[in-house]
CSV table of C-alpha atoms in Angstrom, one decimal:
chain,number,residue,atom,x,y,z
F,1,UNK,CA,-64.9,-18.1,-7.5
F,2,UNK,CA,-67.1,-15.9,-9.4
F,3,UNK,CA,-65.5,-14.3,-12.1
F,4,UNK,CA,-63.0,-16.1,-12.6
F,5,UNK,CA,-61.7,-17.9,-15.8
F,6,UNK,CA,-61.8,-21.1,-16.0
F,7,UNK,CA,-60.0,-23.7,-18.8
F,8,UNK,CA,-61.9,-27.2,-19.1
F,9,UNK,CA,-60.0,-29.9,-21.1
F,10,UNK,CA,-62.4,-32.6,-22.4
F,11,UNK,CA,-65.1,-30.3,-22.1
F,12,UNK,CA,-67.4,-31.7,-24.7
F,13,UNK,CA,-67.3,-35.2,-23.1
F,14,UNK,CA,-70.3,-35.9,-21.2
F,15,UNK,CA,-68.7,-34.8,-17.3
F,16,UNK,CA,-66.7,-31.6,-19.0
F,17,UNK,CA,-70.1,-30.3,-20.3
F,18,UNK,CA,-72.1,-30.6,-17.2
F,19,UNK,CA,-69.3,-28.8,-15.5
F,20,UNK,CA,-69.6,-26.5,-18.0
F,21,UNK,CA,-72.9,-25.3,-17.1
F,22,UNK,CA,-72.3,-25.2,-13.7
F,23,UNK,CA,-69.4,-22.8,-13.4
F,24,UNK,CA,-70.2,-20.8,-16.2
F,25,UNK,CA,-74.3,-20.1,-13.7
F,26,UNK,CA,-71.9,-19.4,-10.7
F,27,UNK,CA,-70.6,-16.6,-13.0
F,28,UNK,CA,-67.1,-18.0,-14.3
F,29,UNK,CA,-66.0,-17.6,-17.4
F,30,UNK,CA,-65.3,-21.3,-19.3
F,31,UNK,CA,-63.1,-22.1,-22.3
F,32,UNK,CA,-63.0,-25.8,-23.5
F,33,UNK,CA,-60.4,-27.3,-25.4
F,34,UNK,CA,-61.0,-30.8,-26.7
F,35,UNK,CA,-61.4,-32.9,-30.0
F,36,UNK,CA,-64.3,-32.0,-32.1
F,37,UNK,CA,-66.4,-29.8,-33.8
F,38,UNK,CA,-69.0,-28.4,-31.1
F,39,UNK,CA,-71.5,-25.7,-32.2
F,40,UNK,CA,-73.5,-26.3,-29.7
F,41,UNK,CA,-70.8,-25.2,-27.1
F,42,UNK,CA,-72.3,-22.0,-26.3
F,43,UNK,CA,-75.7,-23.6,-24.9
F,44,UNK,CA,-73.4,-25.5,-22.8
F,45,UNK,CA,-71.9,-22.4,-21.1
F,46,UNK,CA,-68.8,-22.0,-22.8
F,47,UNK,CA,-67.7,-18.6,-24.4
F,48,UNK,CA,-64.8,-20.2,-26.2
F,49,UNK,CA,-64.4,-23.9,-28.0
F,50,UNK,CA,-61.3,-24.8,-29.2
F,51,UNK,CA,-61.0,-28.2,-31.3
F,52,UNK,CA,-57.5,-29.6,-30.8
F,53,UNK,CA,-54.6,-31.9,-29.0
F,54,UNK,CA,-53.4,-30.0,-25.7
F,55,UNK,CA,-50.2,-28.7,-27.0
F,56,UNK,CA,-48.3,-25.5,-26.1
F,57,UNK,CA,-49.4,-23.9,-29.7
F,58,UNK,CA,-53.2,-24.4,-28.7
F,59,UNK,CA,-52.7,-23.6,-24.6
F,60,UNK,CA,-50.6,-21.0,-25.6
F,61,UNK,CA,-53.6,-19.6,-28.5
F,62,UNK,CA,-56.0,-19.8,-26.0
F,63,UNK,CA,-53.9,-17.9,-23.3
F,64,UNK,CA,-53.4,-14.8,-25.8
F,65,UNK,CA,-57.2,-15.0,-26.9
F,66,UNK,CA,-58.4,-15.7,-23.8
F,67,UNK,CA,-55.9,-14.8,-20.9
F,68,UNK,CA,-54.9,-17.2,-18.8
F,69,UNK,CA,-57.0,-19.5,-16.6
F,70,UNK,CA,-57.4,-19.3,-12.7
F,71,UNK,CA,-57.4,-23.2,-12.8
F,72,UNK,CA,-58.0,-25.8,-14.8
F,73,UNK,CA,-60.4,-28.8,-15.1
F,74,UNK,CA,-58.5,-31.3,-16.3
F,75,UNK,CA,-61.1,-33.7,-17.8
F,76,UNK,CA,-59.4,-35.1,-21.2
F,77,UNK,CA,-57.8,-38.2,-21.7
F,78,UNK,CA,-58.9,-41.9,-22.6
F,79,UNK,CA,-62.7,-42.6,-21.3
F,80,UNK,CA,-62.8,-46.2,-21.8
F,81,UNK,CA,-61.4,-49.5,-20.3
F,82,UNK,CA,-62.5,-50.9,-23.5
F,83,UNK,CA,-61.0,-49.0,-26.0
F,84,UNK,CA,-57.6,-49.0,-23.6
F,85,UNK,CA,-57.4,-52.5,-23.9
F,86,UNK,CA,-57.3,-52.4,-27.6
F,87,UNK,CA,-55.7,-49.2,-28.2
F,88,UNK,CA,-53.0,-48.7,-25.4
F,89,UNK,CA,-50.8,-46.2,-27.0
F,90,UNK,CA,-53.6,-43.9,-28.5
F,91,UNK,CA,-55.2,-44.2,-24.6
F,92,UNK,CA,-51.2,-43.6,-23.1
F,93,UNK,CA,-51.0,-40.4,-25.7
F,94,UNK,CA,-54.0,-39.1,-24.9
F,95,UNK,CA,-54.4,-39.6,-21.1
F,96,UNK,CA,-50.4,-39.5,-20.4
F,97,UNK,CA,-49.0,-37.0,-22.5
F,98,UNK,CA,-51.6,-34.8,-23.1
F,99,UNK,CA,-51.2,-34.7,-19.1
F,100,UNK,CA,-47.3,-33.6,-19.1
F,101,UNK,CA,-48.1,-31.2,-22.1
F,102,UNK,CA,-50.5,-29.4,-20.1
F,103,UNK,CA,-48.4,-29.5,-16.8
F,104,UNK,CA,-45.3,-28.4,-18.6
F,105,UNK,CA,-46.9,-25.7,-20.4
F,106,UNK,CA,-48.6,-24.3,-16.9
F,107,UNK,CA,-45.3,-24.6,-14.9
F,108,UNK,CA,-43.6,-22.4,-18.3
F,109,UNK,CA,-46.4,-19.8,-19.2
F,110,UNK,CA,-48.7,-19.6,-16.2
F,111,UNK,CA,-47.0,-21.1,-12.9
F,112,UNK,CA,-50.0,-19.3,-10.3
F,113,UNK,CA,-52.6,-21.6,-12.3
F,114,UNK,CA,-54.2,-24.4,-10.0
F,115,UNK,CA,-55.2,-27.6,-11.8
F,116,UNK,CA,-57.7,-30.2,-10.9
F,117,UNK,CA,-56.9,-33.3,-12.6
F,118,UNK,CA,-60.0,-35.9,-12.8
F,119,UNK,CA,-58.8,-39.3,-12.5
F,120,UNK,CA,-60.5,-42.7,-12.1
F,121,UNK,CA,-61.1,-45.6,-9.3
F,122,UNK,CA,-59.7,-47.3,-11.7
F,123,UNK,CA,-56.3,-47.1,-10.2
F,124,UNK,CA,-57.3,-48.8,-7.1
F,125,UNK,CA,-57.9,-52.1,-9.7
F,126,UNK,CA,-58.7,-55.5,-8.3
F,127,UNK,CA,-58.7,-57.4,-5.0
F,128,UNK,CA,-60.7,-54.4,-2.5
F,129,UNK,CA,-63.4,-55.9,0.1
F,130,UNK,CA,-65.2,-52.7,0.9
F,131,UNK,CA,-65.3,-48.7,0.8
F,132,UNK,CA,-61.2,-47.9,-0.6
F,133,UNK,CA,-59.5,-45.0,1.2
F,134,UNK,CA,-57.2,-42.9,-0.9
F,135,UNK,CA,-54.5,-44.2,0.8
F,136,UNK,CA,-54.9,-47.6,-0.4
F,137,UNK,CA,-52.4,-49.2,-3.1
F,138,UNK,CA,-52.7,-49.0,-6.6
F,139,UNK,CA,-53.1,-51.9,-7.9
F,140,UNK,CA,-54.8,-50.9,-11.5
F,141,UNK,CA,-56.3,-53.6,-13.4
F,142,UNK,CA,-56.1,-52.7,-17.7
F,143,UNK,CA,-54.5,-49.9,-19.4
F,144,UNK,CA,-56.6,-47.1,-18.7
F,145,UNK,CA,-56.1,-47.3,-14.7
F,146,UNK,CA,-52.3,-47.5,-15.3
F,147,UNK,CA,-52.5,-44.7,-17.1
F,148,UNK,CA,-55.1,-42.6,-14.8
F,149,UNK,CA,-52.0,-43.5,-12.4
F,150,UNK,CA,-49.4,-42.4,-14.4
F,151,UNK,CA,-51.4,-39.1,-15.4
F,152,UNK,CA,-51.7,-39.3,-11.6
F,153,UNK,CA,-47.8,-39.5,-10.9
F,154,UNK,CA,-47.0,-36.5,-13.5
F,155,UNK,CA,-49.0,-34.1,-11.6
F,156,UNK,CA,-47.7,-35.2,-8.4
F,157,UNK,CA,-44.1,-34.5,-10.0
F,158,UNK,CA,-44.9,-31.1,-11.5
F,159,UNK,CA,-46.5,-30.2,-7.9
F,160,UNK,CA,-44.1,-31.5,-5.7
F,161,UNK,CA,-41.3,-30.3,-8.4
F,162,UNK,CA,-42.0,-27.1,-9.3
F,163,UNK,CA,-44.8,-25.8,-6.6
F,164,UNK,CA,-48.0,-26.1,-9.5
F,165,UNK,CA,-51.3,-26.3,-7.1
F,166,UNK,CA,-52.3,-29.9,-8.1
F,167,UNK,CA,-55.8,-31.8,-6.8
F,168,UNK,CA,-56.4,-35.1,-8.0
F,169,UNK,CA,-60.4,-36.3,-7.9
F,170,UNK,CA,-60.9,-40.0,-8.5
F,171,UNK,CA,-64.2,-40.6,-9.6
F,172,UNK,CA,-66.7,-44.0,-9.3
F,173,UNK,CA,-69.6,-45.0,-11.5
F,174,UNK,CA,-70.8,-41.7,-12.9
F,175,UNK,CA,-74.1,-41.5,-14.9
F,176,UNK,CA,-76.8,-39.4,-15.9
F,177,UNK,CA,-78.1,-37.8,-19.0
F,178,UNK,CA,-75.4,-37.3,-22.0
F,179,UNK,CA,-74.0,-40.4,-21.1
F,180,UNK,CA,-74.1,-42.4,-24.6
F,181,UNK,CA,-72.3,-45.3,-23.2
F,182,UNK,CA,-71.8,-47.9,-20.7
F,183,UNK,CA,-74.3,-50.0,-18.7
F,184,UNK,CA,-77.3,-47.5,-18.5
F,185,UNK,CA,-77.1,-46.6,-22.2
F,186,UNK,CA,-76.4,-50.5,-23.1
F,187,UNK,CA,-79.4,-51.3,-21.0
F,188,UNK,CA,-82.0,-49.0,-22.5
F,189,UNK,CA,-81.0,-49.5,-26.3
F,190,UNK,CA,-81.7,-53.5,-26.0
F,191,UNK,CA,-85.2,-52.4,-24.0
F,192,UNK,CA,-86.1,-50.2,-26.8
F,193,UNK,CA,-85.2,-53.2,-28.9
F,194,UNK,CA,-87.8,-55.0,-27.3
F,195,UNK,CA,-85.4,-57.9,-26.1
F,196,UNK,CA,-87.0,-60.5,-24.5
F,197,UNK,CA,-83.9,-60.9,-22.2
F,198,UNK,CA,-81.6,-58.8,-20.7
F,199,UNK,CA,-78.5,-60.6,-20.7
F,200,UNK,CA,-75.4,-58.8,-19.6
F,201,UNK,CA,-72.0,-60.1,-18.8
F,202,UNK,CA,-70.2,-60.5,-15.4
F,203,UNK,CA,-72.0,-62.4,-12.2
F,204,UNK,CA,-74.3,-59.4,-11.7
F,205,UNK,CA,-73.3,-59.1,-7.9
F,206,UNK,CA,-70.0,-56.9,-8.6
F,207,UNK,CA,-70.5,-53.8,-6.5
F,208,UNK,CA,-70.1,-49.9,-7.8
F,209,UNK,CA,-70.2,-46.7,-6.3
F,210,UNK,CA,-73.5,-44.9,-8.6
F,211,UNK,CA,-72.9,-41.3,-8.5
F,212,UNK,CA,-75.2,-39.4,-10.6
F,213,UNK,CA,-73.7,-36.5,-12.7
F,214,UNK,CA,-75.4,-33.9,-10.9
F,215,UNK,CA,-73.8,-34.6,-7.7
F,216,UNK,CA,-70.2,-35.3,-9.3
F,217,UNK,CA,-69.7,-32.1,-11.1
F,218,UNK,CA,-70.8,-30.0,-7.5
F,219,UNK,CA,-67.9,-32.2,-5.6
F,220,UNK,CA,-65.4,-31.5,-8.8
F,221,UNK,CA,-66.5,-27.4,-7.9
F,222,UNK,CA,-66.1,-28.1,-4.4
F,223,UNK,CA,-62.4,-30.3,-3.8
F,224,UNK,CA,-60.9,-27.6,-6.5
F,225,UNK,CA,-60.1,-25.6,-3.8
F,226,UNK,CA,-57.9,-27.9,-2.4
F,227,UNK,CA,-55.5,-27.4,-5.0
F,228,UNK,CA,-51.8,-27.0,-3.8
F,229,UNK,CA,-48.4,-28.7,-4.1
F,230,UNK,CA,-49.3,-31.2,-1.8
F,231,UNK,CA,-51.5,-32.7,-4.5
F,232,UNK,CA,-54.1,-33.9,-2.1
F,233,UNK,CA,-56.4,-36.9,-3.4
F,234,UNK,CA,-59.8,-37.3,-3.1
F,235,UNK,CA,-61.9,-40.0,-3.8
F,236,UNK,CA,-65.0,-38.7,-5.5
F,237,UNK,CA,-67.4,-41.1,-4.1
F,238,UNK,CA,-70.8,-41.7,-1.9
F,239,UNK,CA,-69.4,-44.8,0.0
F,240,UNK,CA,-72.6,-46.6,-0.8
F,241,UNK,CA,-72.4,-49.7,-3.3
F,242,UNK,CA,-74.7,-51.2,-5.2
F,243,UNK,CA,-74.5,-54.3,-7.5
F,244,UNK,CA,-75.3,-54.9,-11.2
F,245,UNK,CA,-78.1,-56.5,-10.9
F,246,UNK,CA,-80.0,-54.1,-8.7
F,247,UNK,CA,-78.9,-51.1,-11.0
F,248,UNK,CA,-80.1,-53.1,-14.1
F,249,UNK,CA,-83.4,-53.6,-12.5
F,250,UNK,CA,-84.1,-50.0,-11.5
F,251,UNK,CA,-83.2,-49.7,-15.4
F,252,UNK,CA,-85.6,-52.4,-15.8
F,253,UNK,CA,-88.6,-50.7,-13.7
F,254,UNK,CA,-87.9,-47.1,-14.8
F,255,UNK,CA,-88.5,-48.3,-18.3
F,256,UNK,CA,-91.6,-49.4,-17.7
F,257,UNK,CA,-91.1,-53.2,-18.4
F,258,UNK,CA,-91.0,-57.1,-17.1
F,259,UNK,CA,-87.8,-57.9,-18.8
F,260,UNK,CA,-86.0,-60.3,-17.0
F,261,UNK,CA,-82.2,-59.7,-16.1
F,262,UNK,CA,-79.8,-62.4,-16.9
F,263,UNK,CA,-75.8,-62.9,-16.4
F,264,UNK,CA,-73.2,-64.7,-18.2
F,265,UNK,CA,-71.2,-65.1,-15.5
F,266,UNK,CA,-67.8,-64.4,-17.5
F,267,UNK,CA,-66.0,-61.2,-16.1
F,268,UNK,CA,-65.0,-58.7,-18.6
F,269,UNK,CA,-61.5,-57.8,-18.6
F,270,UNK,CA,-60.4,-55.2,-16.8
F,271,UNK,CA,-63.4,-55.2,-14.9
F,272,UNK,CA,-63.2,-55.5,-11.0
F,273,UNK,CA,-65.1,-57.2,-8.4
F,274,UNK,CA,-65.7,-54.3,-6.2
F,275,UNK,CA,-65.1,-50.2,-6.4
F,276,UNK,CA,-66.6,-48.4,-4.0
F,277,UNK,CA,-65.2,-45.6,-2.1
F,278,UNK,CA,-64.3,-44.5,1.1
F,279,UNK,CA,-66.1,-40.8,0.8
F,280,UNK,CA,-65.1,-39.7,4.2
F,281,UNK,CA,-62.5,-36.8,3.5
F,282,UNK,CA,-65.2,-35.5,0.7
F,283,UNK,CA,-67.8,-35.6,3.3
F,284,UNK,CA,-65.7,-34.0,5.8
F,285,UNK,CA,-65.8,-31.1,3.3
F,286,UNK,CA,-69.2,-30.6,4.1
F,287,UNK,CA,-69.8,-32.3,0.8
F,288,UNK,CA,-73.9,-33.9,0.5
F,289,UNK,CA,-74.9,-36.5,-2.1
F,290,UNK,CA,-78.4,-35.5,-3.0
F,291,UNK,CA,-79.6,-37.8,-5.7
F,292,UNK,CA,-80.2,-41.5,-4.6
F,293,UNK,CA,-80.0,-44.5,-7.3
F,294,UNK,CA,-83.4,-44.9,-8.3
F,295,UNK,CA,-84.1,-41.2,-8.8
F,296,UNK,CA,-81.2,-40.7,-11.1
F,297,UNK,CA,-81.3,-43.7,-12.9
F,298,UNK,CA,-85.0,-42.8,-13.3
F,299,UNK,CA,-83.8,-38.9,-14.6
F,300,UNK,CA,-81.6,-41.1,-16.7
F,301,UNK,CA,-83.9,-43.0,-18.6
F,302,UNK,CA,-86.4,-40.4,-18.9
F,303,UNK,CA,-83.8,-38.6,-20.7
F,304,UNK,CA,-83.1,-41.6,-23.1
F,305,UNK,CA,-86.7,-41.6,-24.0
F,306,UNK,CA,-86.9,-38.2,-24.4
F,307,UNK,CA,-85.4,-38.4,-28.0
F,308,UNK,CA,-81.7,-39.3,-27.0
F,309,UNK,CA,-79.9,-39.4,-30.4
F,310,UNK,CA,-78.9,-43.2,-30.2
């Protein structure tokens, strides 16, 4: 609501600071704790940065600087089924327990505070034919979707436990400017490279759910409301899927070039067949995905060659 104050966690990531600017132009006030040195976090639309781990000293600093938060955006933790798979415990510690620090700390010093805690399709892992309904088992597939579903489980305790207002958004393929990494950023680096072939891994028919940043932080504003002991989940997700091939090939065209798209046909690890969600509850929200494929991936790239620092 306008006017109130607002805590983001992660907020210098690249979803945290598009949320950022979006609540703080419907007249919220936003602090951002994260890892960091961020000078720039004022032009993002935060009035307070703090660089650190969520602990009680640092929740509790920003609580007496501050006051304390209406809700909170829970975006920190481990970004990366990559760097999970090679770092489990740093990705555990930073997606787990930074989780049950900030639960524990809310349920202690500031018990009215709702929390929205972003979480990943990456919990459903492996084996789904079609759109996935929150409902359906978890059956994650690496390290970082167990721990989205442990991070998962620990607000679920703290709500159920102790009455903390808990909503739990599972998001899909997000993308859009500020994104420095994944397939879209991958893409453009080897076309400015000039590479006469764009050869990426995988079979290049494994399906995704595109959301383009835009659209995902207005459904994070939206489902926030929902927060409650219940803990409702919601699958933040159009329902539409779209393979790897066609996505690299709007890359492709948006770029300008000819470059033909290639695939290795070895799977990555941790990296599932299909994710694409069942959007109905969101929609049922009244909730309208405005920015098709090929006009964000086209915002996307005109981004990168805007003068993206690479």
């Amino acid at each position: 609501m306008s006017g109130e104050d607002v805590w983001i966690t992660g907020a210098r990531g690249f979803i945290g600071r598009h949320l950022a600017v979006l609540l703080a132009a419907s007249g919220r006030r936003v602090v951002g704790l994260g890892h960091g040195a961020w000078p720039e976090a004022e032009r993002w639309g935060l009035a307070r940065w703090l660089n650190g781990d969520i602990s009680p000293d640092n929740l509790g600093q920003l609580a007496r600087d501050q006051g304390r938060p209406a809700i909170v955006f829970h975006l920190a933790g481990g970004s990366s089924v990559g760097a999970a798979i090679a770092a489990p415990r740093e990705d555990f510690k930073r997606t787990v327990e930074a989780t049950a620090a900030l639960c524990d700390w809310l349920r202690l010093e500031s018990p009215e505070t709702r929390v929205l805690a972003v979480s990943s399709a990456a919990v459903y892992g492996a084996g789904h034919i079609g759109p996935i309904p929150e409902e359906a088992a978890g059956r994650p597939y690496s390290p970082y979707g167990y721990h989205k579903l442990m991070m998962e489980q620990v607000c679920r305790e703290y709500a159920e436990t102790y009455g903390l207002g808990v909503v739990v958004a599972r998001l899909f393929s997000v993308y859009g400017p500020e994104l420095r990494k994944q397939l879209l950023w991958d893409i453009c680096r080897r076309l400015e490279a000039e590479a006469p072939v764009l050869e990426l891994g995988g079979h290049g028919t494994e399906l995704r759910d595109w959301t383009e940043i835009s659209d995902v932080v207005r459904a994070l504003e939206r489902v926030s409301d929902l927060a409650s002991p219940e803990a409702p989940v919601i699958n933040v997700g159009s329902g539409r899927g779209l393979d790897v091939r066609s996505i690299a090939e709007l890359v492709v065209k948006a770029w300008g070039a000819t470059t033909p798209v290639r695939f290795t046909g070895a799977a990555r690890a941790g990296d599932p067949a299909s994710l694409v969600a069942d959007g109905g509850r969101l929609a049922r929200l009244g909730f309208d995905w405005r920015v098709p494929a090929e006009e964000g991936v086209a915002g996307y790239v005109a981004w990168r060659r805007s003068g993206a620092p690479t």
